mmCIF file of C-alpha atoms in Angstrom:
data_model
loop_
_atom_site.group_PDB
_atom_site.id
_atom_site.type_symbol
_atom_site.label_atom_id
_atom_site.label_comp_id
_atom_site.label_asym_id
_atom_site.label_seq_id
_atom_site.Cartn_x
_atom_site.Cartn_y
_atom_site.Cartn_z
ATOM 1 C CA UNK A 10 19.023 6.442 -22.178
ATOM 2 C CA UNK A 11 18.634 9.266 -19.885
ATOM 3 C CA UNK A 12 18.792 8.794 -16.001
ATOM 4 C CA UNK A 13 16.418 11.385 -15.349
ATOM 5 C CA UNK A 14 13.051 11.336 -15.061
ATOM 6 C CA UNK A 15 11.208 12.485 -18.293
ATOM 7 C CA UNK A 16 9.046 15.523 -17.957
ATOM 8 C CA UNK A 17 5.229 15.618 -17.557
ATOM 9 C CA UNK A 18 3.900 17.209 -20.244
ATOM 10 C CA UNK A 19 0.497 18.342 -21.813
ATOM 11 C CA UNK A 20 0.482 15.719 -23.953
ATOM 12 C CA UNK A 21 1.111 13.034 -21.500
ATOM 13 C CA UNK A 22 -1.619 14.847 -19.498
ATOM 14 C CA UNK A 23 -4.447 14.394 -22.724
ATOM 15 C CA UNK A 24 -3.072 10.621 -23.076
ATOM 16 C CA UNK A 25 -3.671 9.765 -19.360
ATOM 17 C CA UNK A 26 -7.002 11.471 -19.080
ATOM 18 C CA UNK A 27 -8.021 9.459 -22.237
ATOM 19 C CA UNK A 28 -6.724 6.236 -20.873
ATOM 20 C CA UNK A 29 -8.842 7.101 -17.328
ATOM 21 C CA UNK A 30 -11.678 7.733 -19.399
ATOM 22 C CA UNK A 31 -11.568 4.369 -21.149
ATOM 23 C CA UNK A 32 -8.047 2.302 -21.413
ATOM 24 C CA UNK A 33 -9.497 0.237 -24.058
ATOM 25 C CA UNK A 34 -8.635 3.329 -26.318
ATOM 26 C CA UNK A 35 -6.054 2.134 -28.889
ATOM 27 C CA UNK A 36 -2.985 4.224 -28.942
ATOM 28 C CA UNK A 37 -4.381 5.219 -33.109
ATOM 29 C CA UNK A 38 -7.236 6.600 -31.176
ATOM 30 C CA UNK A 39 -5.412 8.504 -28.871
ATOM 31 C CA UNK A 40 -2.698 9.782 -31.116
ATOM 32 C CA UNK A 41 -4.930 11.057 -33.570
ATOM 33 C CA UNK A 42 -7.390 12.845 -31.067
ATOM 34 C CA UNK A 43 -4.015 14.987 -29.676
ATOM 35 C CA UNK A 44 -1.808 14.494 -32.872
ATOM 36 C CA UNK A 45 0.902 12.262 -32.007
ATOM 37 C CA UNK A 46 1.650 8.529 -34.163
ATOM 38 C CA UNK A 47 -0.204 5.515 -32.372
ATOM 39 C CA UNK A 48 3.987 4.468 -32.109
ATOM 40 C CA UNK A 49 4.666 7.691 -30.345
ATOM 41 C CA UNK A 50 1.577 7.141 -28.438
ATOM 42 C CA UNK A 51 3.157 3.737 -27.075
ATOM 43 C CA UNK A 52 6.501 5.111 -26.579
ATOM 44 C CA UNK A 53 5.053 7.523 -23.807
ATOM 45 C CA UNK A 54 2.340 4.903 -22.004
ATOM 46 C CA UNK A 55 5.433 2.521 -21.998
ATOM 47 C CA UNK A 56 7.488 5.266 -20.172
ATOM 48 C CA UNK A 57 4.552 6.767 -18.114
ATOM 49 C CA UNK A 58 4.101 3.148 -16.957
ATOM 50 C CA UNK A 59 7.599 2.541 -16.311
ATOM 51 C CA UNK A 60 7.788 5.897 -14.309
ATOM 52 C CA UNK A 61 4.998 4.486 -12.251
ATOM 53 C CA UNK A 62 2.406 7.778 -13.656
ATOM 54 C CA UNK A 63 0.389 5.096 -15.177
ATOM 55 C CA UNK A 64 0.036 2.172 -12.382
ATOM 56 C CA UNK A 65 -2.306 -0.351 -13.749
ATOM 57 C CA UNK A 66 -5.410 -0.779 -16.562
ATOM 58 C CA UNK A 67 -8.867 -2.030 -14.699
ATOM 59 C CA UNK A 68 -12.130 -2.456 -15.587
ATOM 60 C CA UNK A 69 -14.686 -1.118 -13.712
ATOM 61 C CA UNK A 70 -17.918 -3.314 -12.922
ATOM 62 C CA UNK A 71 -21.072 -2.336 -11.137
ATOM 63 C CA UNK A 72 -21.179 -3.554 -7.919
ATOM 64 C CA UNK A 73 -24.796 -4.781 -7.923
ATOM 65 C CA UNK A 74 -23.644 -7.251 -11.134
ATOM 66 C CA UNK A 75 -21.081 -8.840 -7.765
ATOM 67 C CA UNK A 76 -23.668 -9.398 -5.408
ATOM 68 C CA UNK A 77 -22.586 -6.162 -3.766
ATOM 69 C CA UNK A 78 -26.333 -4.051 -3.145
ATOM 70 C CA UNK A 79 -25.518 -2.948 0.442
ATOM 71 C CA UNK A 80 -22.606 0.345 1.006
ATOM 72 C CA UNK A 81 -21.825 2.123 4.162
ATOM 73 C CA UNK A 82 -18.874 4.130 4.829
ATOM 74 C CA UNK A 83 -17.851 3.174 8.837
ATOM 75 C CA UNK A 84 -16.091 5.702 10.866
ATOM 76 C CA UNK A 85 -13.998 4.136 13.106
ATOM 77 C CA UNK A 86 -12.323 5.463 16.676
ATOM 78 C CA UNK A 87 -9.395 3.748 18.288
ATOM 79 C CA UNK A 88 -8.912 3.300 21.790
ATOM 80 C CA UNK A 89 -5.504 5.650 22.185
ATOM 81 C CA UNK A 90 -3.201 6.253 19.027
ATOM 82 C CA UNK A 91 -3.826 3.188 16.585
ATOM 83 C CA UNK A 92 -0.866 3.247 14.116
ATOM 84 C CA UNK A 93 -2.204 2.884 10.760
ATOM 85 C CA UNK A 94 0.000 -0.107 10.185
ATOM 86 C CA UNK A 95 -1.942 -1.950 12.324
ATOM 87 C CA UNK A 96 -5.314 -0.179 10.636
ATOM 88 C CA UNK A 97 -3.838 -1.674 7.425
ATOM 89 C CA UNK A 98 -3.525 -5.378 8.724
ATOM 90 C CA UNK A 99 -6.757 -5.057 10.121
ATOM 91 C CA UNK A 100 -9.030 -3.945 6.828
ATOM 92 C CA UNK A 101 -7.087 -6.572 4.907
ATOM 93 C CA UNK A 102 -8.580 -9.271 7.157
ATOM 94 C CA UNK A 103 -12.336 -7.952 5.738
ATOM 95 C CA UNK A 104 -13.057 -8.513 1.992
ATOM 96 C CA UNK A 105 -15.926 -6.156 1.913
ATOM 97 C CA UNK A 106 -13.877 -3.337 2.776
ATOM 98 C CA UNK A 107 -13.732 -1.034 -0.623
ATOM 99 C CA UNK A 108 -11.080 1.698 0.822
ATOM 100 C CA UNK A 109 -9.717 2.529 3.839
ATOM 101 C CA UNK A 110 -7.916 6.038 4.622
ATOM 102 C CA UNK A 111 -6.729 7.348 8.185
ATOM 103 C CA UNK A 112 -8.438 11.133 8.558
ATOM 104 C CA UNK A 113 -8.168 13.763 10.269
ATOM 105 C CA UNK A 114 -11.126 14.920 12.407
ATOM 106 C CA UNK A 115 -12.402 13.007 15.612
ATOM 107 C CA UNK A 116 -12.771 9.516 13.786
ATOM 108 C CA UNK A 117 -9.431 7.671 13.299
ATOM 109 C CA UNK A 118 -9.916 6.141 10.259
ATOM 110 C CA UNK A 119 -12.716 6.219 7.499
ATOM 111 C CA UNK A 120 -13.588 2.662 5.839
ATOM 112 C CA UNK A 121 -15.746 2.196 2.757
ATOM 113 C CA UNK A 122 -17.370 -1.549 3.023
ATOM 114 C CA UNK A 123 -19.326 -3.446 0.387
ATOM 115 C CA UNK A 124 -21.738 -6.081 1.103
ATOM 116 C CA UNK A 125 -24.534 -8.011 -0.167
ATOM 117 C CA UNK A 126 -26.943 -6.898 1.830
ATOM 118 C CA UNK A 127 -27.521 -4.641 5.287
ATOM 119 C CA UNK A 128 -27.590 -8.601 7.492
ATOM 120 C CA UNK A 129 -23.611 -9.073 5.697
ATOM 121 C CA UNK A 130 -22.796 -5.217 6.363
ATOM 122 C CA UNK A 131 -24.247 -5.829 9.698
ATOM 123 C CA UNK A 132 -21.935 -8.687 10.103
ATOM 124 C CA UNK A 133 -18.650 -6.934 8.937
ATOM 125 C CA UNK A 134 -19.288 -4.763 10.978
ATOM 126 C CA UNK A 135 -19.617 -6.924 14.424
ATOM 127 C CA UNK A 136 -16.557 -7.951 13.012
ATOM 128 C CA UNK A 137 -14.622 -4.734 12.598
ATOM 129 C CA UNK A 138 -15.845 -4.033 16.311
ATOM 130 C CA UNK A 139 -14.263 -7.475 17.439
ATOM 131 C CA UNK A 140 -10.831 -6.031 17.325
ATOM 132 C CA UNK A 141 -9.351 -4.935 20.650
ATOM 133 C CA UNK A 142 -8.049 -1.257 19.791
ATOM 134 C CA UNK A 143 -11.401 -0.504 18.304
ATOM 135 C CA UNK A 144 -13.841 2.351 20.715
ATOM 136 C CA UNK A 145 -16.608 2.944 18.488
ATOM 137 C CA UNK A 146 -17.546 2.929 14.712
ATOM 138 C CA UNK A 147 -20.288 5.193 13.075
ATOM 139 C CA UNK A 148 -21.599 4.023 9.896
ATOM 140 C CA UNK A 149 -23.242 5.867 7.476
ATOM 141 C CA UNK A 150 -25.530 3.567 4.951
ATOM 142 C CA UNK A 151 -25.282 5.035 1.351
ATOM 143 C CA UNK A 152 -28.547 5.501 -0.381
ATOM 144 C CA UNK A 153 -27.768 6.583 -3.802
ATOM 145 C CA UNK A 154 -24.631 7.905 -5.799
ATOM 146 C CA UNK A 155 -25.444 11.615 -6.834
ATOM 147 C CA UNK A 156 -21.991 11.325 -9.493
ATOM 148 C CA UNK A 157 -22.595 7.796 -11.027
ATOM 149 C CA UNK A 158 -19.712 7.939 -12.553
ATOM 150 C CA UNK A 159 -17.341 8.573 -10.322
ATOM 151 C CA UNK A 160 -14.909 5.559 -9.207
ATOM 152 C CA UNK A 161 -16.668 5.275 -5.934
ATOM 153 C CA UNK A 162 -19.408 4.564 -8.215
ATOM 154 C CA UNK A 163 -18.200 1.565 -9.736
ATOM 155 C CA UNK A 164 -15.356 -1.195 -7.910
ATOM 156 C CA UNK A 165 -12.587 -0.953 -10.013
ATOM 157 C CA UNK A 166 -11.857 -4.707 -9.437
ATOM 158 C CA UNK A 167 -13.615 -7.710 -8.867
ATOM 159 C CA UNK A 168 -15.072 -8.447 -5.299
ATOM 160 C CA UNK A 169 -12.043 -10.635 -3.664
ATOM 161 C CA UNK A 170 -12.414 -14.263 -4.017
ATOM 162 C CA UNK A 171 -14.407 -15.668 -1.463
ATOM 163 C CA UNK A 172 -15.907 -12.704 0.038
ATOM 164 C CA UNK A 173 -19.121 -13.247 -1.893
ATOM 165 C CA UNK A 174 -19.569 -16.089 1.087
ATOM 166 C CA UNK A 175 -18.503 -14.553 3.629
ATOM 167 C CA UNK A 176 -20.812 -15.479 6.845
#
């Protein structure tokens, strides 16, 4: 087999926007919709997986269906230069954060939190502020999603265990 990486082609392109539009698609479907054999079909996934293009297959559930009715995103300003190592351990400690991305701009970092209600997200967020290195958070309370289908949408896995309870 060859050492180097495999190109990136058009048709690997077609078969990864079909599986992002639905991964339940059976390779027969795909093949046939961008004229390749379902075996072919397999033969790239399998190598577009191994390559780490393809990462994982989820499903995505709406949030409400969780117990998850309440979303804010929380800006959030560090006293000093907070390494985002240390951003990391922190939003693993809270459940109900979605995402978490360091920015550029005046905030620090830019969370995207999940809760059951605006008493939970109130909570989380009491707790966010508990940590030492933390200044100031804004939060911004989302009202509707204007692209419904978008990923930010939908969770793309299930709420973590436990955080349903979380009090």
């Amino acid at each position: 087999m060859n050492s180097r990486q495999a190109p990136f082609d058009e048709l690997d392109r077609k078969i990864v926007t079909a599986l992002m539009a639905n991964a339940r698609t059976s390779f027969a479907e795909i093949g046939a919709a961008i004229g390749l054999s379902s075996t072919a079909v397999k033969r790239r996934v399998d190598r577009l997986r191994e390559t780490g293009v393809i990462t994982g297959f989820t499903a995505t559930v709406k949030p409400s269906a969780l117990g998850w009715r309440t979303e804010a995103y929380v800006e959030v300003y560090c006293e000093g230069a907070a390494p985002p190592r240390r951003l990391a351990e922190v939003v693993r400690n809270h459940p109900e954060i979605a995402a978490a991305m360091t920015v550029t701009g005046g905030a620090d970092a830019l969370l995207h939190v999940r809760a059951r209600d605006v008493e939970h997200f109130e909570e989380v967020l009491e707790r966010i502020r508990q940590e030492p290195f933390i200044r100031k958070t804004i939060s911004v309370m989302v009202l509707s999603h204007l692209l419904p289908d978008s990923p930010e949408a939908g969770v793309s896995q299930p709420a973590p265990e436990g955080a349903s309870d979380v009090r």
